[in-house]
mmCIF file of C-alpha atoms in Angstrom:
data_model
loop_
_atom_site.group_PDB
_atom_site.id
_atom_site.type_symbol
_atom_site.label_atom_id
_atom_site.label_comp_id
_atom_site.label_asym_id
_atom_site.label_seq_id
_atom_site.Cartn_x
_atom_site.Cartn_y
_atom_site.Cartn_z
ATOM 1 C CA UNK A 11 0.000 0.000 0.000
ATOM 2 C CA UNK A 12 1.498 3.391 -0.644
ATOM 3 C CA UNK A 13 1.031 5.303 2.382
ATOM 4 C CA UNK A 14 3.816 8.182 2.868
ATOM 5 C CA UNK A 15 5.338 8.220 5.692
ATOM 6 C CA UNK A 16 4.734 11.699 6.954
ATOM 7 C CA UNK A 17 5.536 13.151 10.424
ATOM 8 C CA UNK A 18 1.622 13.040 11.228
ATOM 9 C CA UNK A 19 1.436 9.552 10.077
ATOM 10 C CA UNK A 20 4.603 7.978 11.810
ATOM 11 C CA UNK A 21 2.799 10.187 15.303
ATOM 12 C CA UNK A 22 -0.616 8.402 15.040
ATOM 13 C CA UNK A 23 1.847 5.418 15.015
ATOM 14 C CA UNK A 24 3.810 6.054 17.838
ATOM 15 C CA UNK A 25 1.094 6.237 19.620
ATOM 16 C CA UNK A 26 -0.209 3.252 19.623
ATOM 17 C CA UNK A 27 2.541 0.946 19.680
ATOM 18 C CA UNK A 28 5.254 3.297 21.909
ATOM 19 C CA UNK A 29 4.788 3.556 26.044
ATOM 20 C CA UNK A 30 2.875 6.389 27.905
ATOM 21 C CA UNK A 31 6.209 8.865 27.805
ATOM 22 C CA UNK A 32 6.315 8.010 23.701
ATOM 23 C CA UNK A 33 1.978 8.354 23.293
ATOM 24 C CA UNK A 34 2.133 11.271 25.668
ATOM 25 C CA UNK A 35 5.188 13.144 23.402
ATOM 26 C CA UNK A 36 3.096 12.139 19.774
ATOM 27 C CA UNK A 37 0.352 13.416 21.270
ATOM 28 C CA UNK A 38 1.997 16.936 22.110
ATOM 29 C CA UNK A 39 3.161 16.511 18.331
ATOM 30 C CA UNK A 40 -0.541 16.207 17.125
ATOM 31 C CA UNK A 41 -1.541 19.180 18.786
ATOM 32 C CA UNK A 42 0.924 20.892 17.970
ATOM 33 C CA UNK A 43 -0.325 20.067 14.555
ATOM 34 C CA UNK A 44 -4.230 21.016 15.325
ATOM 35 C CA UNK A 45 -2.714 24.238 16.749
ATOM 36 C CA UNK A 46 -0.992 25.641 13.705
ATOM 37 C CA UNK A 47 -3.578 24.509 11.078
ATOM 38 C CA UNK A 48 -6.127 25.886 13.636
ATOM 39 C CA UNK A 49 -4.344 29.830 13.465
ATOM 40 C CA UNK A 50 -3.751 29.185 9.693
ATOM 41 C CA UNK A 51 -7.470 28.981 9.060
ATOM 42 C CA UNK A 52 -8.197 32.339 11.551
ATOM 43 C CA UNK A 53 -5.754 34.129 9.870
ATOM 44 C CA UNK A 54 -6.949 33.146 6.101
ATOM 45 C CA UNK A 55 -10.518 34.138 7.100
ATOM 46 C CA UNK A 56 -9.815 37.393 8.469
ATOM 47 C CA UNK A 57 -6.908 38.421 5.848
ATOM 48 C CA UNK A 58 -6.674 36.827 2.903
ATOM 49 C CA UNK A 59 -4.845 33.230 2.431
ATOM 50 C CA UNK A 60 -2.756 35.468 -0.056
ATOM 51 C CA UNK A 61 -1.806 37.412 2.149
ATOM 52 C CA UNK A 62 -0.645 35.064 5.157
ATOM 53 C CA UNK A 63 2.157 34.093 5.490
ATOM 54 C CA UNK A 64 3.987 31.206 7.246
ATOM 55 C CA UNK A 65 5.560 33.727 9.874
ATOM 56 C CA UNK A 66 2.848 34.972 10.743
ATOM 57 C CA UNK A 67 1.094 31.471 11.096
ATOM 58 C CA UNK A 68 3.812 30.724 13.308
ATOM 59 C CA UNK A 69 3.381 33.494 15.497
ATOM 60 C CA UNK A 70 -0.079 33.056 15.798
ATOM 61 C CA UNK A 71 0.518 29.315 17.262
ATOM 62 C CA UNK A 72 3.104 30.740 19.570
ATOM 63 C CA UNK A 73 6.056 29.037 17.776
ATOM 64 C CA UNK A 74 8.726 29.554 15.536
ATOM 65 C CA UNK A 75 8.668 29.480 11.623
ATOM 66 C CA UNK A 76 11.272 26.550 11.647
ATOM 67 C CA UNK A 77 8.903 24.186 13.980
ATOM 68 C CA UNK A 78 5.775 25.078 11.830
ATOM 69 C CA UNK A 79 8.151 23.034 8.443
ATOM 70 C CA UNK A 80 8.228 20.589 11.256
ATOM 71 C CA UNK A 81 4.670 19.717 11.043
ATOM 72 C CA UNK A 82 3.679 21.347 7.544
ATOM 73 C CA UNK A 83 5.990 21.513 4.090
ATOM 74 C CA UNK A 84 3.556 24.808 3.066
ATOM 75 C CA UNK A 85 0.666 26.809 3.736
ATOM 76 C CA UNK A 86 -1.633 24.978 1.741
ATOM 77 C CA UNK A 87 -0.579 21.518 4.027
ATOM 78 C CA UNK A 88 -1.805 23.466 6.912
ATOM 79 C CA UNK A 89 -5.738 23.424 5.476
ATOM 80 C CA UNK A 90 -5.313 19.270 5.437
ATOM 81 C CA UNK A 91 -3.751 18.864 9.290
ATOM 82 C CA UNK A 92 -6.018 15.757 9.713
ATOM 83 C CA UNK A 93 -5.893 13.973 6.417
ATOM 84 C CA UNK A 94 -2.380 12.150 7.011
ATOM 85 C CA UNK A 95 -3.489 10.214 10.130
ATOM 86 C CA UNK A 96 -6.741 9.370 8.884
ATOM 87 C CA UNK A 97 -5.110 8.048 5.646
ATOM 88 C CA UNK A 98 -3.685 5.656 8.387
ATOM 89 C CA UNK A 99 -6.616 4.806 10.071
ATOM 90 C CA UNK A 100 -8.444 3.488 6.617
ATOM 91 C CA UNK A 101 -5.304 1.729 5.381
ATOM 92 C CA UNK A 102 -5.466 -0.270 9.178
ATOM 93 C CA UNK A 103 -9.132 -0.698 8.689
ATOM 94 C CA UNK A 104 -8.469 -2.295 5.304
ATOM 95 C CA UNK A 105 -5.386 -4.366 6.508
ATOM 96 C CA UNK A 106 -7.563 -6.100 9.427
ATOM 97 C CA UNK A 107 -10.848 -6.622 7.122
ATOM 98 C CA UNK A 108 -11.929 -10.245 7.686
ATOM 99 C CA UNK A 109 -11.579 -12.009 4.737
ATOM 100 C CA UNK A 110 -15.080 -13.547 4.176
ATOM 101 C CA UNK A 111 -16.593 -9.546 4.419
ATOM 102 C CA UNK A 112 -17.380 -8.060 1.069
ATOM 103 C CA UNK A 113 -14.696 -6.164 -0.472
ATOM 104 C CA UNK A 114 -16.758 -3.590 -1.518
ATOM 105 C CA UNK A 115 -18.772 -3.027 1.841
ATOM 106 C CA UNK A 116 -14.822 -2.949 3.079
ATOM 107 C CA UNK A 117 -14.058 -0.088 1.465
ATOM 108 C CA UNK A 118 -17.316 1.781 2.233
ATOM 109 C CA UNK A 119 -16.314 1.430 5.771
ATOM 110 C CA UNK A 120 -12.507 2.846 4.901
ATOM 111 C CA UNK A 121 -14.467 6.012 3.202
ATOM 112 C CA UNK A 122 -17.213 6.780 6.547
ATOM 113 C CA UNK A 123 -13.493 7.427 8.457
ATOM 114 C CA UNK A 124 -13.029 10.207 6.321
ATOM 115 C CA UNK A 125 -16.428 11.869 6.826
ATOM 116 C CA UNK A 126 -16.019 11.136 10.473
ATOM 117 C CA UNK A 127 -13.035 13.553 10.314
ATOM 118 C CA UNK A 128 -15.270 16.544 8.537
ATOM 119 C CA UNK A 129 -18.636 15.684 10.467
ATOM 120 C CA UNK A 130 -16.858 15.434 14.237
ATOM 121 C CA UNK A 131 -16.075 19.571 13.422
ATOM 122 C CA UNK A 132 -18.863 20.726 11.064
ATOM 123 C CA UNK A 133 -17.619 24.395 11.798
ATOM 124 C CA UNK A 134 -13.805 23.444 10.651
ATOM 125 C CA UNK A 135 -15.107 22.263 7.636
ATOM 126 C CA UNK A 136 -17.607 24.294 6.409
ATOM 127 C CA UNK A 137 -15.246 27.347 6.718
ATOM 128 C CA UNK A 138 -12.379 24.986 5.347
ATOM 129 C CA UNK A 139 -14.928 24.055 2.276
ATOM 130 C CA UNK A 140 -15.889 28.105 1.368
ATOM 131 C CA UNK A 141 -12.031 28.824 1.703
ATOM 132 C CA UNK A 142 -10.992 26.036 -0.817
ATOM 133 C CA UNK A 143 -13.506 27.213 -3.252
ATOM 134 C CA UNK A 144 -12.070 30.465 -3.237
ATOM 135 C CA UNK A 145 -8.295 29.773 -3.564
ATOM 136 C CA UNK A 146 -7.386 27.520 -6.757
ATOM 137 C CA UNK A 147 -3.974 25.875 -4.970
ATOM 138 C CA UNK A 148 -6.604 24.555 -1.862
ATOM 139 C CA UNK A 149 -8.785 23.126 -4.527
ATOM 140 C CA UNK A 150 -5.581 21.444 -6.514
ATOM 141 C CA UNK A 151 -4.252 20.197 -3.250
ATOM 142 C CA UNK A 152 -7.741 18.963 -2.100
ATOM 143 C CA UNK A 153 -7.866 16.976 -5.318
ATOM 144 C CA UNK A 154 -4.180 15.505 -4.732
ATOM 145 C CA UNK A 155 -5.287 14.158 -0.797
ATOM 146 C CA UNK A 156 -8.741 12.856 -2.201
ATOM 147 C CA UNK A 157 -6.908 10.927 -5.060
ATOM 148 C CA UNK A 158 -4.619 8.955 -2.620
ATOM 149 C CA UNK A 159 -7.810 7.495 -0.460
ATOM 150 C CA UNK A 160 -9.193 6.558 -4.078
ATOM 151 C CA UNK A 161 -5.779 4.782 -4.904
ATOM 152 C CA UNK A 162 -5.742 2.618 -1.285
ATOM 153 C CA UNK A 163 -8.911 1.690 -2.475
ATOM 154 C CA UNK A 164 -8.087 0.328 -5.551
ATOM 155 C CA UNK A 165 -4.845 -1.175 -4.514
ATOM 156 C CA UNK A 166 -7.048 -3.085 -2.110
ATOM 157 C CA UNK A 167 -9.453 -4.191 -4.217
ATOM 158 C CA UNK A 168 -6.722 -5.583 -6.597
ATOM 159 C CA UNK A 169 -5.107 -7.234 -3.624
ATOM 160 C CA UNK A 170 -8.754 -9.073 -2.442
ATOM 161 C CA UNK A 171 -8.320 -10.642 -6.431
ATOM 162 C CA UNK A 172 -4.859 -11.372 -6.300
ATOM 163 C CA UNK A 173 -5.796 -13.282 -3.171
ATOM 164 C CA UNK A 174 -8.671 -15.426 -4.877
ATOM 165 C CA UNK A 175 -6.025 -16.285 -7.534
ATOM 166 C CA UNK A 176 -2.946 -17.405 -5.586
ATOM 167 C CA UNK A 177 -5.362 -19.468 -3.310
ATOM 168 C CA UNK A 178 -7.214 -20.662 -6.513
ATOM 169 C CA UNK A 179 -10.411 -20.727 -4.071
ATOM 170 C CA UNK A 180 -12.030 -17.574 -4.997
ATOM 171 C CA UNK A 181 -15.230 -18.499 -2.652
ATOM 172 C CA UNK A 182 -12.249 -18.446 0.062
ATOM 173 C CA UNK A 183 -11.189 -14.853 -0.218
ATOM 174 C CA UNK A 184 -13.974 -12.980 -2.163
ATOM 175 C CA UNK A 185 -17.862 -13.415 -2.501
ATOM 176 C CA UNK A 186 -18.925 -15.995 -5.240
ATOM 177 C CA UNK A 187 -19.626 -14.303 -8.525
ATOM 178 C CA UNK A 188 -17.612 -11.251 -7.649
ATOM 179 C CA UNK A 189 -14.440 -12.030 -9.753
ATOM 180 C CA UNK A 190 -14.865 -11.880 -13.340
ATOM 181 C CA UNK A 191 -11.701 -12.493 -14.441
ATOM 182 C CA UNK A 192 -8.396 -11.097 -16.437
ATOM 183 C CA UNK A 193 -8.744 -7.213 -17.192
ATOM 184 C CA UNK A 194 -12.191 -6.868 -16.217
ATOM 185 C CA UNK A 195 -10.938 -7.116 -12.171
ATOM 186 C CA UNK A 196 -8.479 -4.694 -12.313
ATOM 187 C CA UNK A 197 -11.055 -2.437 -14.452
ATOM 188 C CA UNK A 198 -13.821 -3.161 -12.019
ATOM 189 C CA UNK A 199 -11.416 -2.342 -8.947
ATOM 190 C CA UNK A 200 -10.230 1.276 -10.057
ATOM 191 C CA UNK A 201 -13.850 2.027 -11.174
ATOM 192 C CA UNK A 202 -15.375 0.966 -7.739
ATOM 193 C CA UNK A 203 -12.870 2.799 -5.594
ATOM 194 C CA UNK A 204 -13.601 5.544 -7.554
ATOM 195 C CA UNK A 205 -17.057 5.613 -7.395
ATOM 196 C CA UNK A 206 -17.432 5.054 -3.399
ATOM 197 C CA UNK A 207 -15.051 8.041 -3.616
ATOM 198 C CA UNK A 208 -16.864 9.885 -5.931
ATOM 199 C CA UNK A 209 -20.098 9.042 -4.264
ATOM 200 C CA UNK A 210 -18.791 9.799 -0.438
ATOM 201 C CA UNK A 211 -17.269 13.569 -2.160
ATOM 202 C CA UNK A 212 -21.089 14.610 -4.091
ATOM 203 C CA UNK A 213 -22.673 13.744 -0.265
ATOM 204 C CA UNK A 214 -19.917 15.345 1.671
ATOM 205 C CA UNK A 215 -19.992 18.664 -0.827
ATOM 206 C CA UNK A 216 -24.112 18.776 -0.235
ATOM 207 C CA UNK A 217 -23.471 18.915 3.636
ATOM 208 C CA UNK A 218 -21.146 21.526 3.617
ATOM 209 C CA UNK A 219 -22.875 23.475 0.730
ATOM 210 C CA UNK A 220 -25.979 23.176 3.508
ATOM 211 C CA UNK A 221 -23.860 24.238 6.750
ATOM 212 C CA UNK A 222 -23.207 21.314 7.623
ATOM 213 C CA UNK A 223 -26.682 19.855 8.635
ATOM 214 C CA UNK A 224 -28.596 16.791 8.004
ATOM 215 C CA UNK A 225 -27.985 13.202 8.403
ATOM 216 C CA UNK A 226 -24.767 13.308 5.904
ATOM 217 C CA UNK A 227 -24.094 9.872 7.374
ATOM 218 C CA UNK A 228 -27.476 8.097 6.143
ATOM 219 C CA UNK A 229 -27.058 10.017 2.905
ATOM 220 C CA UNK A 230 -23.559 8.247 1.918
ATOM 221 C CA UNK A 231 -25.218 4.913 3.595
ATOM 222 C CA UNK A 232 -28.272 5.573 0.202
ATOM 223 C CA UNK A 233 -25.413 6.342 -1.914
ATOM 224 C CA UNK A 234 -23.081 3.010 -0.850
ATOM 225 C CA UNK A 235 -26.319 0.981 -1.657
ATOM 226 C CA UNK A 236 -27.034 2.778 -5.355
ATOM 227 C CA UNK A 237 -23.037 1.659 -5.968
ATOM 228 C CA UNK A 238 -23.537 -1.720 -5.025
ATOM 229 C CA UNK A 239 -26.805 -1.936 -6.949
ATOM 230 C CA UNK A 240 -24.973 -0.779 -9.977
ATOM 231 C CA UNK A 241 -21.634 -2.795 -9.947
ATOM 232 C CA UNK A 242 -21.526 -5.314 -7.800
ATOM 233 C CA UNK A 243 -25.260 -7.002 -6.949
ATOM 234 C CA UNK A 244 -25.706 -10.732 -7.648
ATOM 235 C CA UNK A 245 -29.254 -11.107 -8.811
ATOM 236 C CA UNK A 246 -30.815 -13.888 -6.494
ATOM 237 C CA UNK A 247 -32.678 -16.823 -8.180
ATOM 238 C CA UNK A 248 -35.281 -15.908 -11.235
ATOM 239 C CA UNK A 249 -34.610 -12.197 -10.952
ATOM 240 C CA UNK A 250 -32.186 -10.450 -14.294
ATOM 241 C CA UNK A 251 -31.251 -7.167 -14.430
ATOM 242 C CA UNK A 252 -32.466 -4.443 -16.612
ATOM 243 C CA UNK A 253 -33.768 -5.070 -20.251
ATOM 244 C CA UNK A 254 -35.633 -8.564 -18.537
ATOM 245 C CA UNK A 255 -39.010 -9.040 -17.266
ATOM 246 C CA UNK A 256 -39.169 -10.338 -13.633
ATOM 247 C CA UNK A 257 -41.494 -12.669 -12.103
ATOM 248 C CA UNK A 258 -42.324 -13.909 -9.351
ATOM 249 C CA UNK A 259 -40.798 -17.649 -9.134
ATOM 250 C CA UNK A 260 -39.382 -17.856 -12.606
ATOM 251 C CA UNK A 261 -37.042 -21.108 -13.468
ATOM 252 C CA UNK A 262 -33.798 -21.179 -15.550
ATOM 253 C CA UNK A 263 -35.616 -22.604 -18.104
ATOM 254 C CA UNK A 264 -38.018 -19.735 -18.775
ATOM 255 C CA UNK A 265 -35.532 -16.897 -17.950
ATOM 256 C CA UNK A 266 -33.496 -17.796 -20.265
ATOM 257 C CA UNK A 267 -35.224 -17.229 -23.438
ATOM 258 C CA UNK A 268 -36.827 -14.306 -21.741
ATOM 259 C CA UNK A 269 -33.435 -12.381 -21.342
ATOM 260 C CA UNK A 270 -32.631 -13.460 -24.948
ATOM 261 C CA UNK A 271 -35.626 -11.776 -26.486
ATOM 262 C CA UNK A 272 -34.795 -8.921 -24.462
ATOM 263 C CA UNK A 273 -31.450 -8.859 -25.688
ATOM 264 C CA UNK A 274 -33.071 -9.027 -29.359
ATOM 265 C CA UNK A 275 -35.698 -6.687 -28.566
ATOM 266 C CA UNK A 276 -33.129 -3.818 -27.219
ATOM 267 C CA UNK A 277 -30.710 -4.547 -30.489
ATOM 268 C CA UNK A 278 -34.044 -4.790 -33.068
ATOM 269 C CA UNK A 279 -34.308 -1.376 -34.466
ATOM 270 C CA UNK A 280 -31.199 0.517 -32.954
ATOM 271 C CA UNK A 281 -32.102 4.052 -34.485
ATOM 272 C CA UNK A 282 -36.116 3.363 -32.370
ATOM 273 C CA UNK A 283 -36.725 4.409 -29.186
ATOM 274 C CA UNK A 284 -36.082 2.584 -25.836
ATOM 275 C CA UNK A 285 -39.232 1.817 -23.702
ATOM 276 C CA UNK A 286 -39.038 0.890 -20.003
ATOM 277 C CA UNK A 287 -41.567 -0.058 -18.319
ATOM 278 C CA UNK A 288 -42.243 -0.805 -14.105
ATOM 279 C CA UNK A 289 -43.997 -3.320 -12.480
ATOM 280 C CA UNK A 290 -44.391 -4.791 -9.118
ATOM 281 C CA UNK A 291 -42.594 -8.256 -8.843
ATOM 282 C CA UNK A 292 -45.914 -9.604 -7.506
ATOM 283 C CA UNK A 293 -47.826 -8.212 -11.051
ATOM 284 C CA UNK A 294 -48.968 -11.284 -13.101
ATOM 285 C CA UNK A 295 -47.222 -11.650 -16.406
ATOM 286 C CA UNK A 296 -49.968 -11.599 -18.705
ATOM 287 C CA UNK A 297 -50.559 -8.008 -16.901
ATOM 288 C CA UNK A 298 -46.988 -7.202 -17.200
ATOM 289 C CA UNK A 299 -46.957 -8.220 -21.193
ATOM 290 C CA UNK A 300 -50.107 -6.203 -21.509
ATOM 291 C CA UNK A 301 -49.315 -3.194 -20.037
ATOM 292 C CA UNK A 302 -45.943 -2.773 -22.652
ATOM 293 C CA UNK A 303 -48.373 -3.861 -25.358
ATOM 294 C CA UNK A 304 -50.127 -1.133 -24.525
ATOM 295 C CA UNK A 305 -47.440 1.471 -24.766
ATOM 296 C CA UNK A 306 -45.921 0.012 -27.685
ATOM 297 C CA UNK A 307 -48.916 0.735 -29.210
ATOM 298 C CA UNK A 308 -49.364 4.488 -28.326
#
């Protein structure tokens, strides 16, 4: 996994594995860290973040310009104090994943750490969120700390195939009928850690845009479940997907031929339009077939 080791990172570290003296001095370090980015963000609302300047950052926290590069490379790092150790936290949550959990449901629980971190200080991040908008650099570095989560996403879902391959039990390491094989896993890993990304950034973005109220938690839950509706369901027993009809205790036997005239039904006239129709899984099919008749006819 390609996590950088950055002061804030190796801190969150010590502090779990080192004694009380070790936890006590990281802690002192993360502060330290909350302090600074905490005085960059006063003195960016009240002045300008063109016109602050590390100094006076610095002087704000109470410290000298050489201890704020110990904690921060620039300005801009100072707007993203918590994303390093929470970067941690989902690459640990990924590491001790039991292996018979969904991969996919894995790495929706990686992305609710990172809306933890913006929803546990709505304030912070609302007035971090209208700042970014308003400098172009924020909004470039924003978009360089959201596309590392996406890639220890992916490189996790590649790892969950590799897995099924070198055991050659795929049942063993990931859900049956979730490996598809050759370039259509790696495919279907980069565009599933980007979309629980993408999906956890649109939610995120509407919270803030509304001050940071409302159930953003439940809202990415709605959004995890339209993802795994779209790429990864398993249709259960006599149910297809879209272009089929569905009934109520269908058989192989009469799915089959069902899907196919689907198929040719979809592919008959490709310059006609598309018609799609809903019905309750509980309508009768003569009911179902009647009621497209019907529109086909209009």
């Amino acid at each position: 996994m390609d996590r950088e080791q950055s002061s804030a990172e190796q801190d969150v570290r010590t502090v779990a594995e080192q004694g009380p003296g070790s936890r006590r001095a990281a802690a002192q370090r993360l502060q330290m860290r909350q302090d600074l980015a905490a005085a960059a963000m006063e003195l960016f609302a009240t002045q300008g973040y063109e016109e602050t300047t590390v100094d006076q950052i610095a002087a704000a926290a109470g410290v000298a310009r050489r201890t704020f590069f110990r904690y921060f490379r620039s300005k801009e790092e100072a707007i993203f104090p918590d994303h390093d150790d929470t970067l941690v936290r989902v690459a640990d949550l990924l590491a001790s994943a039991e292996p018979d959990e969904h991969p996919l449901d894995v790495v929706c629980r990686g992305i609710k750490e990172v809306l933890h971190m913006y929803a546990s200080t709505p304030g912070v991040s609302v007035a971090r969120y209208q700042l970014i908008r308003q400098v172009p650099a924020l909004r470039e570095r924003e978009i360089a700390v959201v596309a590392r989560y996406e890639r220890l996403f992916t490189r996790y879902l590649l790892g969950r195939f590799d897995a099924a391959v070198d055991t050659g039990t795929p049942g063993a390491a990931i859900p049956a009928g979730w490996q598809h094989g050759g370039d259509d896993d790696s495919m279907l890993a980069e565009v599933s850690a980007a979309a629980v990304v993408a999906a956890h950034n649109h939610v995120l973005r509407r919270w803030l845009r509304a001050g940071g109220h409302g159930d953003v938690e439940a809202q990415l839950d709605h959004s995890f479940e339209v993802i795994r509706g779209t790429f990864w369901a398993t249709p259960p027993r006599g149910v297809r997907r879209r272009g089929t009809v569905v009934t109520p205790g269908a058989t192989d036997d009469l799915a089959a031929p069902m899907e196919l005239s689907a198929t040719s039904a979809l592919s008959a006239t490709p310059g006609g339009e598309v018609l799609i129709t809903v019905a309750r899984t509980d309508a009768p099919l003569d009911l179902v077939l009647d009621s497209i008749r019907a529109a086909l006819s209009r």
